[in-house]
Amino acid sequence: MTEPSPTLVRSPVDRRPGRPRDEDIEERVLAATLALVDAGAPVTLGRVVAGSGASRAAIYRRWPSLTALLAAALDQGREVLRVPGDGDLRERLFGLYLDGPARVAESYTDARFRRRLQLTLADRALQRAYWDAHVNRRRLPVTELLQQGVAAGELRADLDIEATIDLINGVFYYQVIVRGENPLEPATRARCAAALDLVWRGMAAEPR
Amino acid sequence: MTEPSPTLVRSPVDRRPGRPRDEDIEERVLAATLALVDAGAPVTLGRVVAGSGASRAAIYRRWPSLTALLAAALDQGREVLRVPGDGDLRERLFGLYLDGPARVAESYTDARFRRRLQLTLADRALQRAYWDAHVNRRRLPVTELLQQGVAAGELRADLDIEATIDLINGVFYYQVIVRGENPLEPATRARCAAALDLVWRGMAAEPR
């Protein structure tokens, strides 16, 4: 959702002097929304207008609803992690999950993660919008990696890829949500590594 | 926390007429706390006193802090599930996790579960208290079942039991927290069953 809308075609002659560029508006609206979230304040259209200086019309041109805007704001800083290109499949998968949290933490705080979860648990429409537009998109590189492993005969032919990703992602969520631990802590990371190892044993093709 | 405090020794001669029994007070305090939670109202000692009719002293005799009381109230209806006594280890483990949610749902609503998660995500002390007094206690029967499996040579001798339980519990939490699905839905249950099967393959001892 951070990409400009594809329906907006911009050219230099399009710009009137003094009129903020579309990217500026988009950034300001997302920043104003996130400021409300971080402050624990309710996110209303009026508050976003006041905080960003953008008009209601400008906001609705970019996001179909306040829910979609809030979902996009909650995802700010959560880049789609790149699957490591080096190593065998196991190393790449483990690298993605065990080194990923440290990279995510650079731009996405634990407090914001917990706040996102609170808001999505309180609002099912937001939870659905966040899943569709953001979580599902982040799962794609992992899906492709596992599909390659199945095609190469390294992973079981009957592997349930959706269930596998739920399982791996779930153990990381569990650390924060139920244990209240930070996945960057060595003991937590070690427990997640042991869990990943267990999943790996279950997903690997039987030796011939 | 629903058991009377072990320090309270009661006998019939102890009771003065008109004085509510200790169990009554305990139940009323927990019910008043839960009513605040269900209403989305802040849980303060004053509100609990007003809602239950119990005195501050009576409340603090039973729970060391408001946090401990809130954790106990949030756990009401979440009984410790019994591990099925019949079948082999795999059947018992699968029965516990795949039939458990339906039994829990009889006394513990999805809305309350989501509310509990919101409150514990917002308050780290509450999260810690809830983990120590309640979640950890519910993990015990599973821990014992897996220990038996290791002792019997059915599960790998080097199985990391803590990581295994995190993994299995995590996939169920993920359905509610990230996907926004109800674990009782057939498609969700099937995905969890596939995940459990994957974990089972990873934890089973290698065939000799």
Short mmCIF file of C-alpha atoms in Angstrom, two decimals:
data_model
loop_
_atom_site.label_atom_id
_atom_site.label_comp_id
_atom_site.label_asym_id
_atom_site.label_seq_id
_atom_site.Cartn_x
_atom_site.Cartn_y
_atom_site.Cartn_z
CA MET A 1 0.00 0.00 0.00
CA THR A 2 3.00 2.32 0.04
CA GLU A 3 3.17 2.32 -3.75
CA PRO A 4 1.30 5.20 -5.40
CA SER A 5 -2.06 4.12 -6.72
CA PRO A 6 -1.70 2.80 -10.29
CA THR A 7 -4.62 4.96 -11.40
CA LEU A 8 -2.64 8.12 -10.71
CA VAL A 9 -0.61 8.99 -13.79
CA ARG A 10 1.74 11.83 -13.02
CA SER A 11 3.88 13.93 -15.33
CA PRO A 12 5.82 17.16 -14.68
CA VAL A 13 3.24 19.31 -16.51
CA ASP A 14 0.59 17.84 -14.23
CA ARG A 15 2.00 19.60 -11.19
CA ARG A 16 0.69 22.97 -10.27
CA PRO A 17 3.05 25.13 -8.21
CA GLY A 18 2.43 24.90 -4.49
CA ARG A 19 0.43 21.74 -4.80
CA PRO A 20 2.02 18.96 -2.73
CA ARG A 21 3.18 15.97 -4.70
CA ASP A 22 1.10 12.82 -4.38
CA GLU A 23 3.89 10.94 -2.59
CA ASP A 24 4.11 13.74 -0.04
CA ILE A 25 0.40 13.47 0.69
CA GLU A 26 0.60 9.72 0.96
CA GLU A 27 3.53 9.86 3.35
CA ARG A 28 1.94 12.58 5.48
CA VAL A 29 -1.35 10.71 5.75
CA LEU A 30 0.38 7.46 6.74
CA ALA A 31 2.59 9.31 9.25
CA ALA A 32 -0.41 11.10 10.79
CA THR A 33 -2.29 7.81 11.09
CA LEU A 34 0.67 6.07 12.67
CA ALA A 35 1.16 8.94 15.12
CA LEU A 36 -2.41 8.37 16.34
CA VAL A 37 -1.74 4.63 16.66
CA ASP A 38 1.50 5.17 18.57
CA ALA A 39 -0.25 7.61 20.91
CA GLY A 40 -3.00 5.06 21.56
CA ALA A 41 -5.57 7.53 20.18
CA PRO A 42 -8.62 6.44 18.17
CA VAL A 43 -8.00 6.72 14.43
CA THR A 44 -10.81 8.79 12.92
CA LEU A 45 -10.90 10.48 9.53
CA GLY A 46 -11.16 13.88 11.22
CA ARG A 47 -8.00 13.29 13.24
CA VAL A 48 -6.09 12.06 10.18
CA VAL A 49 -7.19 15.15 8.23
CA ALA A 50 -6.10 17.38 11.11
CA GLY A 51 -2.76 15.62 11.54
CA SER A 52 -1.82 15.39 7.87
CA GLY A 53 -3.31 18.52 6.32
CA ALA A 54 -4.68 16.33 3.51
CA SER A 55 -8.32 16.64 2.49
CA ARG A 56 -10.88 13.90 2.99
CA ALA A 57 -11.17 13.58 -0.79
CA ALA A 58 -7.39 13.20 -1.16
CA ILE A 59 -7.40 10.46 1.46
CA TYR A 60 -10.28 8.56 -0.11
CA ARG A 61 -8.64 8.81 -3.53
CA ARG A 62 -5.77 6.75 -2.12
CA TRP A 63 -7.47 4.32 0.26
CA PRO A 64 -10.97 2.94 -0.22
CA SER A 65 -11.73 3.12 3.51
CA LEU A 66 -10.38 4.20 6.85
CA THR A 67 -9.82 0.51 7.60
CA ALA A 68 -7.60 0.11 4.52
CA LEU A 69 -5.64 3.24 5.50
CA LEU A 70 -5.17 1.99 9.06
CA ALA A 71 -4.02 -1.42 7.79
CA ALA A 72 -1.49 0.27 5.49
CA ALA A 73 -0.23 2.48 8.32
CA LEU A 74 0.17 -0.50 10.64
CA ASP A 75 2.35 -2.16 8.04
CA GLN A 76 4.75 0.78 7.68
CA GLY A 77 8.28 -0.42 8.36
CA ARG A 78 7.35 -4.07 7.93
CA GLU A 79 9.15 -4.64 4.66
CA VAL A 80 8.80 -7.94 2.83
CA LEU A 81 11.93 -9.80 3.87
CA ARG A 82 14.14 -11.12 1.11
CA VAL A 83 14.85 -14.83 1.18
CA PRO A 84 18.64 -15.27 1.44
CA GLY A 85 19.99 -16.26 -1.98
CA ASP A 86 22.92 -18.27 -0.68
CA GLY A 87 23.03 -21.71 0.83
CA ASP A 88 20.85 -24.76 0.56
CA LEU A 89 17.11 -24.67 1.14
CA ARG A 90 17.39 -25.35 4.88
CA GLU A 91 19.94 -22.57 5.38
CA ARG A 92 17.87 -20.11 3.38
CA LEU A 93 14.68 -20.89 5.30
CA PHE A 94 16.40 -20.75 8.68
CA GLY A 95 18.23 -17.55 7.72
CA LEU A 96 14.97 -15.89 6.73
CA TYR A 97 13.25 -16.70 10.02
CA LEU A 98 16.12 -16.50 12.49
CA ASP A 99 17.88 -13.43 11.09
CA GLY A 100 14.69 -11.72 9.91
CA PRO A 101 13.49 -10.47 13.33
CA ALA A 102 16.67 -8.43 13.86
CA ARG A 103 16.24 -6.73 10.47
CA VAL A 104 12.55 -6.09 11.10
CA ALA A 105 13.34 -4.60 14.52
CA GLU A 106 15.38 -1.85 12.85
CA SER A 107 12.26 -0.28 11.39
CA TYR A 108 9.41 -1.84 13.33
CA THR A 109 9.30 -1.73 17.12
CA ASP A 110 7.97 -4.37 19.46
CA ALA A 111 5.54 -1.77 20.86
CA ARG A 112 4.10 -1.12 17.42
CA PHE A 113 3.76 -4.86 16.77
CA ARG A 114 1.83 -5.30 20.02
CA ARG A 115 -0.34 -2.29 19.20
CA ARG A 116 -1.10 -3.69 15.73
CA LEU A 117 -2.21 -6.96 17.29
CA GLN A 118 -4.43 -5.20 19.83
CA LEU A 119 -6.15 -3.17 17.10
CA THR A 120 -6.68 -6.13 14.77
CA LEU A 121 -8.03 -8.27 17.65
CA ALA A 122 -10.50 -5.51 18.48
CA ASP A 123 -11.69 -5.01 14.88
CA ARG A 124 -12.35 -8.01 12.64
CA ALA A 125 -12.69 -5.91 9.46
CA LEU A 126 -9.26 -4.41 10.11
CA GLN A 127 -7.84 -7.86 10.84
CA ARG A 128 -9.20 -9.13 7.50
CA ALA A 129 -7.91 -6.07 5.60
CA TYR A 130 -4.48 -6.44 7.19
CA TRP A 131 -4.35 -10.14 6.36
CA ASP A 132 -5.40 -9.64 2.73
CA ALA A 133 -3.22 -6.65 1.92
CA HIS A 134 -0.16 -7.27 4.05
CA VAL A 135 0.36 -10.60 5.84
CA ASN A 136 -0.59 -12.67 2.83
CA ARG A 137 1.83 -10.67 0.68
CA ARG A 138 4.68 -11.30 3.12
CA ARG A 139 4.03 -15.04 3.01
CA LEU A 140 4.58 -15.16 -0.77
CA PRO A 141 8.41 -15.45 -0.85
CA VAL A 142 8.24 -18.28 1.71
CA THR A 143 5.54 -20.03 -0.32
CA GLU A 144 7.75 -19.84 -3.41
CA LEU A 145 10.78 -21.13 -1.52
CA LEU A 146 8.84 -24.14 -0.25
CA GLN A 147 7.32 -24.78 -3.68
CA GLN A 148 10.85 -24.87 -5.12
CA GLY A 149 11.83 -27.38 -2.41
CA VAL A 150 8.89 -29.62 -3.30
CA ALA A 151 9.65 -29.35 -7.04
CA ALA A 152 13.28 -30.27 -6.38
CA GLY A 153 12.25 -33.35 -4.41
CA GLU A 154 13.87 -32.00 -1.25
CA LEU A 155 10.55 -31.51 0.56
CA ARG A 156 7.72 -34.02 0.72
CA ALA A 157 5.55 -34.03 -2.39
CA ASP A 158 2.39 -33.89 -0.27
CA LEU A 159 3.60 -30.98 1.90
CA ASP A 160 0.78 -28.67 3.00
CA ILE A 161 2.55 -25.36 2.40
CA GLU A 162 -0.13 -23.17 4.00
CA ALA A 163 -0.09 -25.26 7.17
CA THR A 164 3.72 -25.23 7.19
CA ILE A 165 3.91 -21.44 7.06
CA ASP A 166 1.20 -21.13 9.74
CA LEU A 167 3.25 -23.44 11.94
CA ILE A 168 6.53 -21.58 11.50
CA ASN A 169 5.01 -18.10 11.77
CA GLY A 170 2.89 -19.25 14.70
CA VAL A 171 5.84 -20.18 16.89
CA PHE A 172 7.26 -16.67 16.52
CA TYR A 173 3.92 -15.01 17.28
CA TYR A 174 3.56 -17.28 20.32
CA GLN A 175 6.79 -15.90 21.82
CA VAL A 176 5.49 -12.32 21.77
CA ILE A 177 1.79 -12.90 22.36
CA VAL A 178 1.72 -15.66 24.94
CA ARG A 179 5.18 -15.77 26.49
CA GLY A 180 5.71 -12.01 26.26
CA GLU A 181 9.27 -12.60 25.07
CA ASN A 182 11.31 -10.74 22.48
CA PRO A 183 12.37 -13.04 19.60
CA LEU A 184 15.77 -11.32 19.62
CA GLU A 185 16.59 -12.69 23.09
CA PRO A 186 19.06 -15.58 22.78
CA ALA A 187 16.91 -18.07 24.75
CA THR A 188 13.83 -17.22 22.68
CA ARG A 189 15.76 -17.42 19.42
CA ALA A 190 17.16 -20.81 20.47
CA ARG A 191 13.66 -22.12 21.22
CA CYS A 192 12.46 -20.90 17.82
CA ALA A 193 15.47 -22.54 16.16
CA ALA A 194 14.64 -25.85 17.87
CA ALA A 195 11.04 -25.52 16.69
CA LEU A 196 12.18 -24.79 13.12
CA ASP A 197 14.41 -27.84 13.24
CA LEU A 198 11.42 -29.96 14.28
CA VAL A 199 9.32 -28.59 11.40
CA TRP A 200 12.20 -29.18 9.00
CA ARG A 201 12.38 -32.86 10.00
CA GLY A 202 8.64 -33.13 9.35
CA MET A 203 8.72 -31.45 5.96
CA ALA A 204 11.86 -32.97 4.44
CA ALA A 205 11.37 -35.76 1.92
CA GLU A 206 12.13 -39.24 3.22
CA PRO A 207 15.65 -40.32 2.31
CA ARG A 208 15.48 -42.66 -0.68
CA MET B 1 -6.95 -19.48 41.06
CA THR B 2 -10.51 -20.69 41.50
CA GLU B 3 -9.43 -22.90 44.40
CA PRO B 4 -9.84 -21.25 47.82
CA SER B 5 -6.56 -19.97 49.15
CA PRO B 6 -4.80 -22.74 51.10
CA THR B 7 -4.21 -20.35 54.00
CA LEU B 8 -7.94 -20.07 54.65
CA VAL B 9 -8.97 -22.90 56.94
CA ARG B 10 -12.71 -23.01 57.24
CA SER B 11 -14.94 -24.96 59.59
CA PRO B 12 -18.66 -24.68 60.27
CA VAL B 13 -18.09 -22.97 63.64
CA ASP B 14 -16.02 -20.37 61.82
CA ARG B 15 -19.05 -18.95 60.10
CA ARG B 16 -20.93 -16.08 61.61
CA PRO B 17 -24.57 -15.77 60.53
CA GLY B 18 -25.10 -13.37 57.65
CA ARG B 19 -21.47 -13.37 56.71
CA PRO B 20 -21.03 -14.51 53.11
CA ARG B 21 -19.01 -17.65 52.68
CA ASP B 22 -15.52 -17.29 51.27
CA GLU B 23 -16.40 -19.13 48.05
CA ASP B 24 -19.27 -16.73 47.49
CA ILE B 25 -16.98 -13.75 47.82
CA GLU B 26 -14.44 -15.28 45.49
CA GLU B 27 -17.06 -16.03 42.87
CA ARG B 28 -18.64 -12.60 43.15
CA VAL B 29 -15.30 -10.82 42.83
CA LEU B 30 -14.30 -12.87 39.78
CA ALA B 31 -17.74 -12.35 38.18
CA ALA B 32 -17.60 -8.58 38.80
CA THR B 33 -14.10 -8.42 37.29
CA LEU B 34 -15.14 -10.41 34.26
CA ALA B 35 -18.23 -8.24 33.76
CA LEU B 36 -15.91 -5.22 33.51
CA VAL B 37 -13.69 -7.07 31.02
CA ASP B 38 -16.65 -8.16 28.89
CA ALA B 39 -17.99 -4.59 28.88
CA GLY B 40 -14.62 -3.28 27.75
CA ALA B 41 -14.41 -1.16 30.92
CA PRO B 42 -11.14 -0.50 32.75
CA VAL B 43 -10.67 -2.87 35.67
CA THR B 44 -10.01 -0.81 38.81
CA LEU B 45 -10.24 -1.90 42.42
CA GLY B 46 -13.03 0.62 43.03
CA ARG B 47 -15.13 -0.81 40.23
CA VAL B 48 -14.56 -4.37 41.43
CA VAL B 49 -15.58 -3.38 44.98
CA ALA B 50 -18.69 -1.67 43.62
CA GLY B 51 -19.63 -4.58 41.38
CA SER B 52 -19.01 -7.39 43.86
CA GLY B 53 -19.91 -5.86 47.21
CA ALA B 54 -16.67 -7.32 48.62
CA SER B 55 -14.33 -5.09 50.61
CA ARG B 56 -10.88 -4.10 49.45
CA ALA B 57 -9.41 -6.10 52.32
CA ALA B 58 -11.38 -9.22 51.33
CA ILE B 59 -10.13 -8.90 47.77
CA TYR B 60 -6.50 -8.44 48.79
CA ARG B 61 -6.75 -11.41 51.15
CA ARG B 62 -7.43 -13.59 48.10
CA TRP B 63 -5.27 -12.02 45.36
CA PRO B 64 -1.95 -10.32 45.99
CA SER B 65 -2.66 -7.63 43.36
CA LEU B 66 -5.24 -6.34 40.95
CA THR B 67 -3.10 -7.84 38.18
CA ALA B 68 -3.33 -11.32 39.75
CA LEU B 69 -7.11 -10.92 40.14
CA LEU B 70 -7.50 -9.83 36.52
CA ALA B 71 -5.38 -12.77 35.32
CA ALA B 72 -7.54 -15.17 37.35
CA ALA B 73 -10.74 -13.63 35.99
CA LEU B 74 -9.47 -13.87 32.40
CA ASP B 75 -8.88 -17.57 32.92
CA GLN B 76 -12.43 -18.32 34.13
CA GLY B 77 -13.98 -20.99 31.93
CA ARG B 78 -10.60 -22.08 30.54
CA GLU B 79 -10.42 -25.43 32.29
CA VAL B 80 -7.26 -27.51 32.05
CA LEU B 81 -8.12 -29.99 29.32
CA ARG B 82 -7.77 -33.65 30.15
CA VAL B 83 -5.52 -35.67 27.88
CA PRO B 84 -7.63 -38.49 26.38
CA GLY B 85 -6.79 -41.75 28.15
CA ASP B 86 -7.51 -43.98 25.20
CA GLY B 87 -5.50 -44.66 22.07
CA ASP B 88 -1.84 -44.47 21.24
CA LEU B 89 0.28 -41.40 21.90
CA ARG B 90 -0.46 -39.83 18.51
CA GLU B 91 -4.22 -40.28 18.90
CA ARG B 92 -4.17 -38.85 22.41
CA LEU B 93 -2.15 -35.80 21.37
CA PHE B 94 -4.28 -35.15 18.29
CA GLY B 95 -7.49 -35.69 20.29
CA LEU B 96 -6.38 -33.17 22.90
CA TYR B 97 -5.66 -30.45 20.35
CA LEU B 98 -8.28 -31.10 17.69
CA ASP B 99 -11.23 -31.89 19.98
CA GLY B 100 -10.15 -29.51 22.74
CA PRO B 101 -11.27 -26.24 21.06
CA ALA B 102 -14.90 -27.42 20.85
CA ARG B 103 -14.91 -28.24 24.58
CA VAL B 104 -13.25 -24.95 25.49
CA ALA B 105 -15.80 -23.06 23.36
CA GLU B 106 -18.60 -24.32 25.61
CA SER B 107 -17.39 -22.20 28.49
CA TYR B 108 -15.03 -19.69 26.91
CA THR B 109 -16.11 -17.49 24.02
CA ASP B 110 -14.00 -16.33 21.12
CA ALA B 111 -14.79 -12.73 22.12
CA ARG B 112 -13.37 -13.31 25.60
CA PHE B 113 -10.25 -14.94 24.16
CA ARG B 114 -9.65 -11.95 21.90
CA ARG B 115 -10.25 -9.58 24.81
CA ARG B 116 -7.78 -11.49 27.00
CA LEU B 117 -5.13 -11.18 24.30
CA GLN B 118 -5.76 -7.44 23.89
CA LEU B 119 -5.40 -6.86 27.62
CA THR B 120 -2.25 -8.96 28.00
CA LEU B 121 -0.66 -7.30 24.95
CA ALA B 122 -1.35 -3.90 26.50
CA ASP B 123 0.04 -4.81 29.94
CA ARG B 124 3.26 -6.78 30.26
CA ALA B 125 2.84 -7.41 34.00
CA LEU B 126 -0.59 -8.92 33.34
CA GLN B 127 0.85 -10.99 30.49
CA ARG B 128 3.54 -12.34 32.80
CA ALA B 129 1.04 -13.07 35.60
CA TYR B 130 -1.26 -14.83 33.17
CA TRP B 131 1.58 -16.92 31.78
CA ASP B 132 2.88 -17.92 35.21
CA ALA B 133 -0.43 -18.73 36.85
CA HIS B 134 -2.49 -20.04 33.97
CA VAL B 135 -0.89 -20.83 30.60
CA ASN B 136 2.06 -22.63 32.12
CA ARG B 137 -0.30 -24.74 34.22
CA ARG B 138 -2.30 -25.75 31.15
CA ARG B 139 0.87 -26.89 29.38
CA LEU B 140 1.67 -29.38 32.14
CA PRO B 141 -0.48 -32.34 30.95
CA VAL B 142 0.98 -31.99 27.44
CA THR B 143 4.50 -31.84 28.85
CA GLU B 144 3.86 -35.06 30.78
CA LEU B 145 2.39 -36.79 27.73
CA LEU B 146 5.42 -35.92 25.63
CA GLN B 147 7.81 -36.94 28.41
CA GLN B 148 6.09 -40.33 28.49
CA GLY B 149 6.54 -40.61 24.72
CA VAL B 150 10.25 -39.86 25.02
CA ALA B 151 10.64 -42.35 27.89
CA ALA B 152 8.85 -45.03 25.84
CA GLY B 153 11.19 -44.45 22.90
CA GLU B 154 8.32 -43.36 20.68
CA LEU B 155 9.51 -39.75 20.48
CA ARG B 156 13.05 -38.62 19.75
CA ALA B 157 15.30 -38.76 22.82
CA ASP B 158 16.57 -35.22 22.11
CA LEU B 159 13.06 -33.73 21.65
CA ASP B 160 12.84 -30.12 22.85
CA ILE B 161 9.50 -30.38 24.64
CA GLU B 162 9.12 -26.65 25.33
CA ALA B 163 9.71 -25.81 21.66
CA THR B 164 7.31 -28.57 20.60
CA ILE B 165 4.48 -27.21 22.72
CA ASP B 166 5.18 -23.65 21.53
CA LEU B 167 4.96 -24.88 17.96
CA ILE B 168 1.69 -26.75 18.40
CA ASN B 169 0.01 -24.06 20.51
CA GLY B 170 1.35 -21.39 18.16
CA VAL B 171 -0.43 -22.72 15.11
CA PHE B 172 -3.77 -22.51 16.92
CA TYR B 173 -3.12 -18.98 18.16
CA TYR B 174 -2.10 -17.99 14.63
CA GLN B 175 -5.53 -18.97 13.29
CA VAL B 176 -7.31 -16.56 15.65
CA ILE B 177 -4.74 -13.79 15.91
CA VAL B 178 -3.42 -13.46 12.39
CA ARG B 179 -5.93 -15.18 10.12
CA GLY B 180 -8.95 -14.15 12.21
CA GLU B 181 -10.41 -17.63 11.83
CA ASN B 182 -12.30 -19.77 14.32
CA PRO B 183 -10.47 -23.07 15.03
CA LEU B 184 -13.85 -24.82 15.00
CA GLU B 185 -14.35 -24.09 11.28
CA PRO B 186 -13.70 -27.25 9.23
CA ALA B 187 -11.09 -25.63 6.94
CA THR B 188 -9.21 -24.18 9.91
CA ARG B 189 -9.35 -27.44 11.82
CA ALA B 190 -8.05 -29.29 8.73
CA ARG B 191 -5.12 -26.86 8.42
CA CYS B 192 -4.29 -27.35 12.11
CA ALA B 193 -4.52 -31.13 11.67
CA ALA B 194 -2.06 -30.94 8.75
CA ALA B 195 0.27 -28.82 10.90
CA LEU B 196 0.04 -31.30 13.77
CA ASP B 197 0.85 -34.13 11.38
CA LEU B 198 3.96 -32.25 10.26
CA VAL B 199 5.09 -31.74 13.85
CA TRP B 200 4.41 -35.38 14.62
CA ARG B 201 6.70 -36.49 11.77
CA GLY B 202 9.38 -34.22 13.18
CA MET B 203 9.08 -35.44 16.76
CA ALA B 204 8.66 -39.19 16.23
CA ALA B 205 11.72 -41.34 16.86
CA GLU B 206 13.44 -42.61 13.72
CA PRO B 207 12.28 -46.12 12.86
CA ARG B 208 14.92 -48.62 13.96
#
